[in-house]
Coordinates of C-alpha atoms in Angstrom, one line a residue:
Chain A
X1237 CA 32.8 78.6 -29.4
X1238 CA 35.2 77.1 -26.6
X1239 CA 32.7 75.3 -24.3
X1240 CA 31.0 74.2 -27.6
X1241 CA 33.2 72.7 -29.6
X1242 CA 35.0 70.5 -27.0
X1243 CA 33.2 66.9 -27.7
X1244 CA 30.7 66.1 -25.3
X1245 CA 30.2 69.1 -23.8
X1246 CA 26.8 69.5 -22.8
X1247 CA 24.9 72.4 -24.8
X1248 CA 23.3 73.7 -21.7
X1249 CA 26.4 73.9 -19.1
X1250 CA 29.2 73.5 -21.5
X1251 CA 32.0 73.2 -18.4
X1252 CA 30.3 69.7 -17.9
X1253 CA 30.1 66.7 -20.4
X1254 CA 26.7 65.1 -21.5
X1255 CA 27.7 62.0 -20.1
X1256 CA 28.1 63.5 -16.6
X1257 CA 25.9 62.8 -13.4
X1258 CA 25.2 66.2 -12.5
X1259 CA 21.9 67.2 -10.5
X1260 CA 21.2 70.4 -10.7
X1261 CA 22.2 71.4 -14.5
X1262 CA 20.4 68.4 -15.8
X1263 CA 16.8 68.7 -13.6
X1264 CA 17.3 72.6 -14.3
X1265 CA 18.9 73.1 -17.7
X1266 CA 18.1 76.7 -18.3
X1267 CA 20.0 78.5 -15.5
X1268 CA 23.4 80.3 -16.2
X1269 CA 26.3 79.2 -14.7
X1270 CA 26.3 81.5 -11.4
X1271 CA 22.6 80.7 -10.5
X1272 CA 23.7 76.6 -10.7
X1273 CA 25.7 77.2 -8.0
X1274 CA 23.2 79.1 -5.8
X1275 CA 20.3 76.1 -6.6
X1276 CA 23.3 73.6 -5.4
X1277 CA 23.9 75.2 -2.7
X1278 CA 20.4 75.3 -1.9
X1279 CA 20.2 71.8 -2.3
X1280 CA 23.0 70.4 -0.5
X1281 CA 22.1 72.7 2.2
X1282 CA 18.6 71.7 2.8
X1283 CA 19.7 68.1 2.5
X1284 CA 22.2 68.7 5.3
X1285 CA 19.1 70.3 7.2
X1286 CA 17.2 67.2 6.7
X1287 CA 20.2 65.0 7.9
X1288 CA 20.5 67.4 10.8
X1289 CA 17.1 66.8 11.6
X1290 CA 17.3 62.9 11.5
X1291 CA 20.4 63.0 13.7
X1292 CA 17.9 64.2 16.7
X1293 CA 15.1 62.1 15.5
X1294 CA 12.8 64.3 14.1
X1295 CA 11.7 61.6 11.2
X1296 CA 8.1 63.2 10.5
X1297 CA 9.5 66.5 9.6
X1298 CA 12.7 65.2 7.5
X1299 CA 10.5 63.1 5.6
X1300 CA 8.3 66.4 4.8
X1301 CA 10.9 67.9 3.9
X1302 CA 13.0 65.3 1.6
X1303 CA 9.6 65.0 -0.1
X1304 CA 9.6 68.7 -0.7
X1305 CA 13.5 69.7 -1.1
X1306 CA 13.4 69.0 -5.1
X1307 CA 10.0 70.2 -5.9
X1308 CA 10.8 73.4 -4.0
X1309 CA 13.8 74.0 -6.8
X1310 CA 11.9 73.4 -8.9
X1311 CA 9.3 75.9 -8.4
X1312 CA 11.7 78.4 -8.1
X1313 CA 13.5 77.5 -11.0
X1314 CA 10.3 77.5 -12.9
X1315 CA 9.5 81.2 -11.2
X1316 CA 13.4 82.4 -12.1
X1317 CA 14.2 81.3 -16.2
X1318 CA 10.1 81.7 -16.6
X1319 CA 9.6 78.6 -18.1
X1320 CA 6.1 79.4 -18.2
X1321 CA 6.5 82.8 -19.9
X1322 CA 3.0 84.5 -20.5
X1323 CA 0.6 82.0 -19.2
X1324 CA 1.7 80.8 -15.7
X1325 CA -1.7 79.2 -14.8
X1326 CA -2.0 76.7 -17.2
X1327 CA 1.7 75.6 -17.3
X1328 CA 2.1 75.2 -13.1
X1329 CA -1.5 73.9 -12.9
X1330 CA -0.7 71.2 -15.9
X1331 CA 2.7 70.4 -14.2
X1332 CA 3.2 71.0 -10.5
X1333 CA -0.6 71.1 -9.6
X1334 CA -1.1 68.1 -11.7
X1335 CA 1.5 66.2 -10.2
X1336 CA 0.7 67.0 -7.1
X1337 CA -3.1 66.4 -6.9
X1338 CA -2.5 62.7 -8.8
X1339 CA 0.5 61.7 -6.4
X1340 CA -2.4 62.1 -3.3
X1341 CA -4.7 60.6 -5.3
X1342 CA -2.4 57.6 -6.0
X1343 CA -1.1 57.7 -2.7
X1344 CA -4.6 57.3 -1.3
X1345 CA -5.8 54.6 -3.7
X1346 CA -2.3 52.7 -3.0
X1347 CA -3.1 52.8 0.1
X1348 CA -6.7 51.7 0.3
X1349 CA -5.8 48.6 -2.5
X1350 CA -3.0 47.3 -0.5
X1351 CA -3.9 44.5 2.3
X1352 CA -2.0 44.1 5.2
X1353 CA 1.3 42.8 4.6
X1354 CA 2.1 39.3 5.4
X1355 CA 5.7 39.4 7.6
X1356 CA 8.2 37.4 6.3
X1357 CA 6.1 35.4 3.9
X1358 CA 5.1 35.6 0.2
X1359 CA 3.6 39.1 -0.8
X1360 CA 3.1 38.4 -4.4
X1361 CA -0.1 40.7 -4.5
X1362 CA 1.3 43.5 -3.3
X1363 CA 4.7 43.8 -5.0
X1364 CA 2.6 43.2 -8.5
X1365 CA 0.4 46.2 -7.2
X1366 CA 2.9 48.5 -6.0
X1367 CA 6.0 47.3 -7.9
X1368 CA 4.2 47.5 -11.2
X1369 CA 1.1 48.4 -11.5
X1370 CA 1.3 51.7 -9.2
X1371 CA 4.5 53.0 -11.2
X1372 CA 3.1 52.4 -14.5
X1373 CA -0.2 54.3 -13.5
X1374 CA 1.9 57.3 -12.2
X1375 CA 3.9 57.5 -15.8
X1376 CA 1.0 57.5 -17.2
X1377 CA -0.2 60.4 -14.9
X1378 CA 2.9 62.4 -14.6
X1379 CA 3.1 62.3 -18.6
X1380 CA -0.7 63.4 -19.3
X1381 CA -0.5 66.7 -18.1
X1382 CA 2.6 68.2 -20.4
X1383 CA 1.5 66.6 -22.6
X1384 CA -2.0 68.4 -22.7
X1385 CA 0.5 71.7 -22.8
X1386 CA 2.4 70.4 -25.6
X1387 CA -0.5 71.2 -27.9
X1388 CA 0.3 74.8 -27.2
X1389 CA 3.0 76.1 -30.2
X1390 CA 4.4 78.3 -27.7
X1391 CA 5.8 75.1 -26.1
X1392 CA 7.1 73.0 -28.8
X1393 CA 10.9 72.3 -28.2
X1394 CA 12.7 69.8 -26.3
X1395 CA 13.5 71.9 -23.3
X1396 CA 9.8 72.8 -22.5
X1397 CA 9.1 69.0 -23.0
X1398 CA 11.3 68.4 -20.6
X1399 CA 11.2 70.9 -17.9
X1400 CA 7.3 70.2 -17.7
X1401 CA 8.1 66.8 -17.4
X1402 CA 10.3 67.5 -14.9
X1403 CA 8.0 69.6 -12.7
X1404 CA 5.4 67.3 -13.2
X1405 CA 7.5 64.0 -12.2
X1406 CA 8.9 65.6 -8.8
X1407 CA 5.8 67.5 -7.4
X1408 CA 3.8 63.9 -8.4
X1409 CA 6.8 61.8 -6.5
X1410 CA 6.7 64.3 -3.2
X1411 CA 2.7 64.6 -2.8
X1412 CA 2.5 60.6 -3.1
X1413 CA 5.2 60.4 -0.2
X1414 CA 3.9 62.7 2.0
X1415 CA -0.1 61.6 1.5
X1416 CA 1.1 58.4 2.1
X1417 CA 2.8 59.0 4.9
X1418 CA 0.3 61.3 7.1
X1419 CA 0.2 58.3 9.5
X1420 CA 3.6 59.0 10.8
X1421 CA 2.5 62.2 12.5
X1422 CA 0.5 60.2 14.7
X1423 CA 3.9 59.1 16.8
X1424 CA 4.8 62.1 17.7
X1425 CA 7.8 64.5 16.5
X1426 CA 10.4 62.3 17.5
X1427 CA 9.0 58.9 17.2
X1428 CA 10.8 55.4 18.1
X1429 CA 13.3 54.3 15.0
X1430 CA 17.2 53.7 14.0
X1431 CA 18.4 56.7 12.6
X1432 CA 21.1 55.1 9.6
X1433 CA 18.1 53.2 8.4
X1434 CA 16.4 56.8 8.3
X1435 CA 19.1 58.8 6.9
X1436 CA 19.3 56.3 3.7
X1437 CA 15.5 56.6 3.7
X1438 CA 15.9 60.6 3.1
X1439 CA 18.7 60.1 0.7
X1440 CA 16.0 58.1 -1.4
X1441 CA 13.0 60.3 -0.8
X1442 CA 15.0 63.7 -1.6
X1443 CA 17.4 62.8 -4.5
X1444 CA 16.9 59.1 -6.0
X1445 CA 12.9 58.5 -6.4
X1446 CA 12.4 62.0 -7.6
X1447 CA 15.5 62.5 -10.0
X1448 CA 13.9 58.7 -11.5
X1449 CA 10.5 60.2 -12.1
X1450 CA 11.9 63.4 -13.1
X1451 CA 14.6 61.7 -15.6
X1452 CA 12.2 59.0 -16.9
X1453 CA 9.0 61.5 -17.3
X1454 CA 11.1 64.4 -18.7
X1455 CA 13.0 62.4 -21.1
X1456 CA 9.7 60.8 -22.4
X1457 CA 7.8 64.2 -22.7
X1458 CA 11.0 65.2 -24.2
X1459 CA 10.9 62.3 -26.2
X1460 CA 7.0 63.1 -27.8
X1461 CA 7.8 67.0 -27.8
X1462 CA 10.8 66.3 -30.4
X1463 CA 8.1 63.6 -32.2
X1464 CA 5.0 65.7 -33.0
X1465 CA 6.6 69.9 -32.2
X1466 CA 9.6 69.5 -34.3
X1467 CA 10.4 69.7 -38.0
X1468 CA 10.0 66.7 -39.5
X1469 CA 13.6 65.9 -40.1
X1470 CA 14.7 66.8 -36.5
X1471 CA 12.3 64.0 -35.2
X1472 CA 14.8 61.2 -35.4
X1473 CA 17.5 62.9 -33.7
X1474 CA 17.3 61.1 -30.6
X1475 CA 17.6 57.8 -32.1
X1476 CA 15.3 54.6 -31.4
X1477 CA 15.4 56.6 -27.9
X1478 CA 13.2 59.3 -29.2
X1479 CA 10.1 57.5 -30.4
X1480 CA 7.6 57.9 -28.1
X1481 CA 6.7 54.5 -27.6
X1482 CA 10.3 53.7 -26.6
X1483 CA 10.9 56.6 -24.5
X1484 CA 7.8 55.3 -22.6
X1485 CA 8.7 51.8 -22.3
X1486 CA 12.0 52.6 -21.0
X1487 CA 10.8 55.0 -18.5
X1488 CA 8.5 52.7 -17.5
X1489 CA 11.3 50.2 -16.8
X1490 CA 13.0 53.0 -14.9
X1491 CA 10.2 53.4 -12.8
X1492 CA 9.3 49.7 -12.3
X1493 CA 12.9 48.7 -11.4
X1494 CA 12.7 51.9 -9.0
X1495 CA 9.9 50.4 -7.3
X1496 CA 10.8 46.6 -6.8
X1497 CA 14.3 48.1 -5.9
X1498 CA 12.3 49.3 -2.6
X1499 CA 11.6 45.4 -2.0
X1500 CA 15.4 44.2 -2.0
X1501 CA 16.3 43.1 1.5
X1502 CA 18.0 45.8 3.8
X1503 CA 18.7 49.5 3.6
X1504 CA 21.5 50.0 1.4
X1505 CA 21.2 47.4 -1.2
X1506 CA 17.8 49.2 -2.2
X1507 CA 19.4 52.4 -2.4
X1508 CA 22.2 51.6 -4.3
X1509 CA 20.3 49.9 -6.8
X1510 CA 18.0 53.4 -6.8
X1511 CA 21.1 55.6 -7.1
X1512 CA 22.2 53.6 -10.1
X1513 CA 18.7 54.2 -11.8
X1514 CA 18.6 57.7 -10.9
X1515 CA 22.2 58.4 -12.6
X1516 CA 20.7 56.4 -15.9
X1517 CA 17.4 58.6 -15.9
X1518 CA 19.8 61.9 -15.4
X1519 CA 22.2 60.7 -17.9
X1520 CA 19.4 60.0 -20.3
X1521 CA 17.1 63.4 -19.5
X1522 CA 20.8 65.3 -20.1
X1523 CA 21.2 63.6 -23.1
X1524 CA 17.2 64.3 -24.4
X1525 CA 17.9 67.8 -23.5
X1526 CA 21.2 68.0 -25.1
X1527 CA 20.1 66.9 -28.4
X1528 CA 17.2 68.7 -28.6
X1529 CA 19.1 71.7 -28.0
X1530 CA 21.3 71.0 -30.8
X1531 CA 19.0 70.1 -33.4
X1532 CA 17.3 73.5 -32.5
X1533 CA 20.6 75.2 -33.3
X1534 CA 20.3 74.2 -36.8
X1535 CA 17.1 76.3 -37.3
X1536 CA 18.5 79.7 -35.8
X1537 CA 19.5 82.2 -38.2
X1538 CA 22.0 85.3 -36.7
X1539 CA 20.8 88.4 -35.0
X1540 CA 22.3 91.7 -33.5
X1541 CA 24.8 91.1 -30.8
X1542 CA 24.1 90.6 -27.4
X1543 CA 25.5 90.0 -23.7
X1544 CA 25.5 86.3 -23.0
X1545 CA 23.8 85.8 -19.8
X1546 CA 25.8 83.0 -18.8
X1547 CA 29.6 84.1 -19.2
X1548 CA 28.7 87.9 -19.7
X1549 CA 31.1 88.1 -23.3
X1550 CA 29.7 89.9 -26.1
X1551 CA 28.1 86.8 -28.7
X1552 CA 25.9 87.2 -32.5
X1553 CA 22.1 86.4 -30.8
X1554 CA 22.6 83.1 -32.7
X1555 CA 22.0 79.5 -30.9
X1556 CA 25.1 79.3 -28.9
X1557 CA 27.8 81.5 -26.9
X1558 CA 30.8 82.2 -28.9
X1559 CA 32.5 82.4 -25.8
X1560 CA 31.5 79.8 -23.2
X1561 CA 29.5 77.4 -26.1
X1562 CA 26.4 77.9 -24.2
X1563 CA 23.1 76.9 -25.9
X1564 CA 21.3 80.4 -25.6
X1565 CA 18.1 78.6 -25.7
X1566 CA 19.1 76.9 -22.0
X1567 CA 19.2 80.6 -20.7
X1568 CA 16.0 82.4 -19.0
X1569 CA 13.8 83.5 -21.0
X1570 CA 11.4 87.2 -20.0
X1571 CA 7.9 87.3 -20.7
X1572 CA 8.2 90.9 -20.7
X1573 CA 10.6 90.6 -23.7
X1574 CA 7.6 89.7 -26.1
X1575 CA 6.2 93.0 -25.9
X1576 CA 9.8 94.5 -26.9
X1577 CA 10.4 95.3 -30.7
X1578 CA 12.4 92.0 -32.1
X1579 CA 15.5 92.1 -33.0
X1580 CA 17.8 90.0 -35.9
X1581 CA 15.8 86.3 -36.0
X1582 CA 12.9 87.0 -33.5
X1583 CA 10.7 88.6 -36.3
X1584 CA 9.8 85.8 -37.9
X1585 CA 6.2 85.2 -38.2
X1586 CA 4.8 82.1 -36.4
X1587 CA 5.2 78.7 -38.1
X1588 CA 7.3 80.0 -40.5
X1589 CA 10.6 77.7 -41.6
X1590 CA 13.5 80.1 -40.0
X1591 CA 16.4 80.3 -42.4
X1592 CA 19.3 77.7 -42.3
X1593 CA 21.9 78.5 -40.3
X1594 CA 25.7 76.8 -39.7
X1595 CA 25.6 73.5 -37.3
X1596 CA 26.7 74.2 -33.9
X1597 CA 30.0 72.7 -33.3
X1598 CA 28.9 71.3 -30.2
X1599 CA 29.2 67.5 -31.6
X1600 CA 26.6 65.5 -30.8
X1601 CA 26.9 62.4 -29.0
X1602 CA 27.4 59.1 -31.1
Chain B
X1147 CA 2.0 67.5 -38.2
X1148 CA 4.8 70.1 -39.2
X1149 CA 6.1 71.6 -36.5
X1150 CA 8.9 74.6 -35.9
X1151 CA 10.9 75.7 -33.4
X1152 CA 10.9 78.9 -31.1
X1153 CA 14.0 80.0 -32.0
X1154 CA 13.0 83.8 -32.1
X1155 CA 12.7 83.6 -27.9
X1156 CA 15.6 82.3 -27.6
X1157 CA 17.2 85.4 -26.7
X1158 CA 20.4 84.5 -24.3
X1159 CA 20.7 87.6 -22.7
X1160 CA 18.2 87.1 -19.8
X1161 CA 19.4 86.6 -16.5
X1162 CA 17.1 84.6 -14.0
X1163 CA 14.7 86.3 -12.6
X1164 CA 15.7 86.1 -8.6
X1165 CA 18.9 87.2 -8.0
X1166 CA 20.9 84.8 -5.9
X1167 CA 20.8 86.1 -2.5
X1168 CA 17.5 86.2 -2.6
X1169 CA 16.9 82.7 -4.1
X1170 CA 18.4 81.3 -1.3
X1171 CA 16.9 83.3 1.0
X1172 CA 13.2 82.5 -0.3
X1173 CA 14.4 79.0 -0.8
X1174 CA 15.5 78.5 3.2
X1175 CA 12.3 80.7 4.3
X1176 CA 10.1 78.3 2.3
X1177 CA 11.6 74.7 3.5
X1178 CA 11.9 76.6 6.8
X1179 CA 8.0 77.2 7.1
X1180 CA 7.2 73.7 5.6
X1181 CA 9.4 72.1 8.3
X1182 CA 8.0 74.1 11.2
X1183 CA 4.4 73.6 10.3
X1184 CA 5.2 70.0 10.0
X1185 CA 6.6 69.8 13.2
X1186 CA 3.7 71.4 14.7
X1187 CA 1.4 68.9 12.9
X1188 CA 3.6 66.3 14.8
X1189 CA 3.4 67.5 18.2
X1190 CA -0.2 68.0 17.8
X1191 CA -1.4 64.9 16.5
X1192 CA 0.6 63.1 18.9
X1193 CA -1.4 61.0 20.9
X1194 CA -1.4 61.7 24.5
X1195 CA 0.2 59.1 27.4
X1196 CA -2.5 57.3 28.5
X1197 CA -3.3 57.3 32.3
X1198 CA -1.5 54.2 34.1
X1199 CA -4.1 51.6 34.5
X1200 CA -3.1 51.2 38.1
X1201 CA -3.0 54.0 41.0
X1202 CA -0.6 53.7 44.1
X1203 CA -2.8 52.4 46.9
X1204 CA -6.1 50.4 44.4
X1205 CA -5.6 46.5 44.3
X1206 CA -5.2 46.2 40.2
X1207 CA -5.7 43.3 38.1
X1208 CA -3.2 42.3 35.8
X1209 CA -2.0 39.4 33.5
X1210 CA -1.2 36.1 35.6
X1211 CA 2.4 36.1 36.1
X1212 CA 4.8 34.6 38.5
X1213 CA 6.8 36.5 40.4
X1214 CA 10.2 37.1 38.7
X1215 CA 9.2 35.7 35.9
X1216 CA 8.2 38.7 33.8
X1217 CA 10.6 39.8 31.2
X1218 CA 10.7 43.6 30.0
X1219 CA 10.8 44.7 26.8
X1220 CA 14.5 45.0 25.3
X1221 CA 15.9 42.9 28.6
X1222 CA 18.2 40.1 27.1
X1223 CA 18.5 37.7 30.1
X1224 CA 19.6 34.6 28.2
X1225 CA 18.1 31.5 27.6
X1226 CA 14.9 30.7 29.4
X1227 CA 14.7 27.8 30.8
X1228 CA 11.7 24.9 29.7
X1229 CA 9.6 25.1 32.4
X1230 CA 7.1 21.8 33.8
X1231 CA 3.7 21.8 32.0
X1232 CA 1.1 20.8 34.0
X1233 CA -1.1 17.8 32.2
X1234 CA -4.3 18.8 31.4
X1235 CA -3.7 22.5 31.8
X1236 CA -6.8 24.5 29.6
X1237 CA -7.9 27.5 28.6
X1238 CA -11.5 29.0 27.9
X1239 CA -13.1 28.1 25.0
X1240 CA -14.3 31.8 24.1
X1241 CA -13.0 32.0 20.2
X1242 CA -12.6 29.9 16.7
X1243 CA -9.8 26.8 17.3
X1244 CA -6.5 26.9 15.6
X1245 CA -4.4 23.6 16.1
X1246 CA -0.7 22.7 14.5
X1247 CA -0.2 19.8 13.2
X1248 CA 3.5 19.6 13.0
X1249 CA 3.6 20.6 17.2
X1250 CA 0.4 20.0 18.5
X1251 CA -0.7 23.2 20.1
X1252 CA -3.6 24.7 19.8
X1253 CA -5.7 28.0 20.9
X1254 CA -8.6 30.2 19.8
X1255 CA -8.8 33.7 18.5
X1256 CA -11.6 36.0 18.4
X1257 CA -14.3 36.9 15.6
X1258 CA -11.8 39.9 15.1
X1259 CA -9.3 37.9 13.6
X1260 CA -9.4 36.0 10.4
X1261 CA -6.9 33.1 8.9
X1262 CA -4.8 34.4 6.1
X1263 CA -2.3 31.8 5.6
X1264 CA -1.5 28.7 7.4
X1265 CA 0.9 25.6 7.4
X1266 CA 1.4 22.6 10.1
X1267 CA 3.6 24.8 12.2
X1268 CA 2.3 28.7 11.7
X1269 CA -0.8 30.7 11.2
X1270 CA -1.3 34.4 10.1
X1271 CA -3.8 36.5 11.1
X1272 CA -5.2 39.5 9.6
X1273 CA -7.3 42.0 12.1
X1274 CA -10.6 42.9 10.6
X1275 CA -12.2 45.7 12.4
X1276 CA -11.0 49.2 12.1
X1277 CA -7.0 48.9 12.1
X1278 CA -3.9 47.4 9.8
X1279 CA -2.6 44.3 12.0
X1280 CA -1.4 40.7 11.5
X1281 CA -0.7 38.5 14.4
X1282 CA 1.5 35.4 13.6
X1283 CA 1.5 32.6 15.5
X1284 CA 4.5 30.3 14.6
X1285 CA 6.5 27.3 15.7
X1286 CA 9.8 25.3 15.8
X1287 CA 11.5 22.5 17.6
X1288 CA 13.1 23.5 20.9
X1289 CA 16.1 22.0 20.0
X1290 CA 16.1 24.6 16.9
X1291 CA 15.7 27.7 19.2
X1292 CA 15.1 28.9 22.2
X1293 CA 12.5 31.0 23.4
X1294 CA 15.0 34.2 23.3
X1295 CA 16.8 33.0 20.0
X1296 CA 13.2 32.7 18.4
X1297 CA 12.1 36.2 19.8
X1298 CA 15.5 37.7 18.0
X1299 CA 14.9 35.8 15.0
X1300 CA 11.2 37.6 14.9
X1301 CA 13.2 40.9 15.1
X1302 CA 15.1 40.9 12.7
X1303 CA 12.3 39.2 9.9
X1304 CA 10.2 42.0 10.3
X1305 CA 13.3 44.3 10.3
X1306 CA 13.6 43.2 6.6
X1307 CA 10.7 45.3 6.2
X1308 CA 11.4 48.2 8.9
X1309 CA 15.2 48.4 9.0
X1310 CA 14.8 51.3 11.3
X1311 CA 13.3 49.1 13.9
X1312 CA 13.9 49.3 17.3
X1313 CA 13.0 48.5 21.3
X1314 CA 10.4 50.4 22.2
X1315 CA 11.1 51.1 26.0
X1316 CA 7.5 53.4 26.2
X1317 CA 6.1 52.8 29.4
X1318 CA 2.5 52.3 27.9
X1319 CA 3.6 49.8 25.1
X1320 CA 5.5 47.4 27.8
X1321 CA 4.5 43.6 27.9
X1322 CA 3.5 42.4 31.4
X1323 CA 3.9 38.9 32.5
X1324 CA 4.5 37.7 29.3
X1325 CA 3.6 34.1 28.8
X1326 CA 2.1 31.8 26.4
X1327 CA -0.4 29.1 27.6
X1328 CA 0.5 29.9 31.4
X1329 CA 3.9 29.4 30.4
X1330 CA 6.4 32.4 31.3
X1331 CA 8.7 33.6 28.1
X1332 CA 10.5 36.5 26.2
X1333 CA 8.1 39.4 25.9
X1334 CA 9.5 42.5 24.0
X1335 CA 7.7 45.4 21.9
X1336 CA 9.4 47.3 19.2
X1337 CA 8.7 50.1 17.0
X1338 CA 9.6 51.5 13.8
X1339 CA 8.4 52.5 10.3
X1340 CA 7.0 50.3 7.5
X1341 CA 7.6 52.1 3.8
X1342 CA 6.1 50.8 0.9
X1343 CA 8.3 51.0 -2.8
X1344 CA 6.7 54.8 -3.0
X1345 CA 8.2 55.7 0.3
X1346 CA 4.9 56.1 1.9
X1347 CA 5.8 55.4 5.6
X1348 CA 3.4 54.5 8.6
X1349 CA 4.6 53.7 11.7
X1350 CA 4.4 50.3 13.2
X1351 CA 4.5 49.1 16.4
X1352 CA 5.6 44.9 17.6
X1353 CA 4.7 43.2 20.2
X1354 CA 6.8 39.6 20.3
X1355 CA 6.2 37.0 23.0
X1356 CA 8.0 33.8 22.8
X1357 CA 8.0 31.1 25.3
X1358 CA 8.6 27.2 25.1
X1359 CA 7.8 23.6 27.0
X1360 CA 10.7 21.9 26.4
X1361 CA 10.0 20.3 23.3
X1362 CA 8.3 23.1 21.2
X1363 CA 9.5 27.0 20.8
X1364 CA 6.7 29.0 19.7
X1365 CA 6.2 32.6 19.2
X1366 CA 3.4 34.6 18.9
X1367 CA 3.6 37.9 17.3
X1368 CA 1.7 41.5 16.6
X1369 CA 2.5 43.8 14.3
X1370 CA 0.3 46.9 14.4
X1371 CA 0.3 49.8 11.8
X1372 CA -0.7 52.9 13.1
X1373 CA 0.2 52.0 16.2
X1374 CA -0.6 55.6 18.1
X1375 CA -3.6 56.7 16.5
X1376 CA -6.3 57.5 18.9
X1377 CA -9.4 55.1 18.9
X1378 CA -12.0 54.4 21.7
X1379 CA -10.1 56.8 24.4
X1380 CA -7.1 54.6 24.2
X1381 CA -4.1 53.8 21.2
X1382 CA -4.1 51.7 18.4
X1383 CA -1.7 48.9 19.6
X1384 CA -3.2 48.6 22.9
X1385 CA -6.8 48.4 21.6
X1386 CA -5.4 45.7 18.9
X1387 CA -3.2 43.7 21.5
X1388 CA -6.6 43.5 23.5
X1389 CA -8.3 41.3 20.9
X1390 CA -5.0 39.3 20.6
X1391 CA -4.7 38.0 24.1
X1392 CA -7.3 35.6 24.0
X1393 CA -4.4 33.1 21.5
X1394 CA -2.3 33.6 24.3
X1395 CA -5.0 33.1 27.3
X1396 CA -6.6 30.0 25.4
X1397 CA -3.0 28.4 24.0
X1398 CA -2.5 25.0 24.7
X1399 CA 0.3 23.1 24.7
X1400 CA 1.0 20.2 22.5
X1401 CA 0.9 16.5 23.9
X1402 CA 4.3 15.5 25.8

C-alpha cells in the first residue's frame, strides 16, 4: 500500500496529505483521481468565468453564478458517484432541496426582521440577529435534513453523513445568497459599482461561504453518523470533536465567526478571515472523512481481486487499494451492482458484524 | 444502538458515472444556462429611464438655486466659500421640527420620517413608507471640515459598509442646485451595494448634500435601498428623495 502507508496520507486521495487545504478532494471525497481533475477544472474554469463577468460589470449575473458554482458541482458529484444509491428522491430531497428551501426561507425571514441599518452608527441589534441568530438557526436546519437520512441503515457511515451535510450546506448557502439578492436585478444587468470589491465578494460567495458551511455541517453530520451508526468501539475515533454536541458547537462557532467577519471594515480583512475559517473547516471535514474511512477499514474482510477505479491496478477487494492506497470505500458506488451477485465480503447479512481484518496501513493523525 | 458498516458496498472498481468530457460539458451548459437566464431577468426587470421632467421649449420649475452655484454629482470643485446668510431667513413650517442643541440649526421633517436616534449634532430618520431608507442630518464645526471634506467623509463612512460605492453619474439621479437652507453646497449621488453577513446583496442609492454657513458644516445624507425599484410610475430613489426635500427647504441655520 504505497499511498496509504505514507504517514498522513488522506484516505480518500492518498497523493494528498490529511492536513492539506484541498477543496475538491474534501468536498467531493468519492471521486477517483482522474475525475478530481475534471471537477477542479470545472471549479476554477467556472470561477474564471465569474471574474470575467465582474470585469464587464455584470454583477448580478456573477453573483448568481457564484452562488450556484459549488452547488452545481455537488449535484454533478452526487449523480456521478451515485451517493444516493437506490433512493435518489429521499437523498436529494433531504439534502439539496431541503437546504435550498430553508435557505430561501431564512433569507426572506432575515430580510423582514432586520431594521433599516443605521449609517455609521451602532448596529448591535442587526449584528446579533445576522451575526449570531441566523447562523445558528441555519446550522440547525442544514443539519436536520441529513440527520433524518441517517436513520436509514443504508447510509450509516461517515462518508455518507459528511456528503449529505456538504450537499445540504452548499444548497442552503447558495439559495440564501440568491433569495437575499433579488433586489439587485432591478438595478439592471450592469449596475453602478466598483469592480474590485465585487471580486472579493465573488470569492466569498463562490468559495469561502460554501466551504465554511460545508466543512462545518459535513463534519457535524459526520460526527452524528459515527456516534449513532458506527460500531460502539469506533465511536471515539474522532476524539472529542467526534462527539455530536462538541462537533455541533464547533460548527456553530465557525458559522458565527464567518458571519461576524462580514462586519469587519474594508473588503480584504473580512475576506481574509473568512478564507482562514474556510481552511479550518475544510481540514476538519477532511480529518473527519479520513478517520471515518480508517475506522471502517477495520471492519472489512478480503474479497476477490478487482481493478481499482482510482489507479487502474489489480487489488484485492478490501479496504484500501494495494497499489495507490486509496480507501476503496471512497470511490463511486453503483446502484446497479446491488442486483449483481456479490462476491467476497459482500454477502454479509445486514446487521452482521463483519470479520475482523488486518488494520489499514494508513496512520491516523494524532 | 449498535451500528454496522456497509462494507459490502465498498466495491472500489466502479468509475464515476459521468465521463470527464461529458461532466465538463454538462457543467458548463448548466452554468451557462443559469447565467443567461440571470442576465435576461436583469435586463427585463431593469427599470426604464424616466422621461425628462422638463421638455425643450417649455417653462420648467425646479429647485431654487443661483446661476453657477450648482455642483454636479462627482464634481470636485474644492472647498466651497462660506456664503453670507441673511438674518431672519425662515422656511415653511410643514412638518415635525428638530433642533440641534450643539449647533443651533433646525429643520422640519414630514410624517413619512421618524427619528431613530439623535444627539446634539446629528439625527437619523428612518423612512416609514414602503421603502428602506435612512436620512441623516449631521453637523460639525466649520473649522473641522469644509462642505467638500464633510461630503467626502460621509461617502467614506458609507463605503465602509458598501465597499463598491461609486459616483452615480446617471442623469436621472443628478442633484440639481444642491443647497441646504438656501445656502449653496456640494451635492453628490453614489450607487453601490449593501451586503449582509450572509452575502444577501441589495443595491443602494446615496445622495449627499453638504453646505456650510461659515460656522457650522452640515451634511444631509440619504441612503435608499433598492433605489431603482418601480414605485408609483417613478423609481424608489426619486420618490423617497422627494419626501426628504422638506428637510432642505425648511432648514434654518443657527443664530449668528
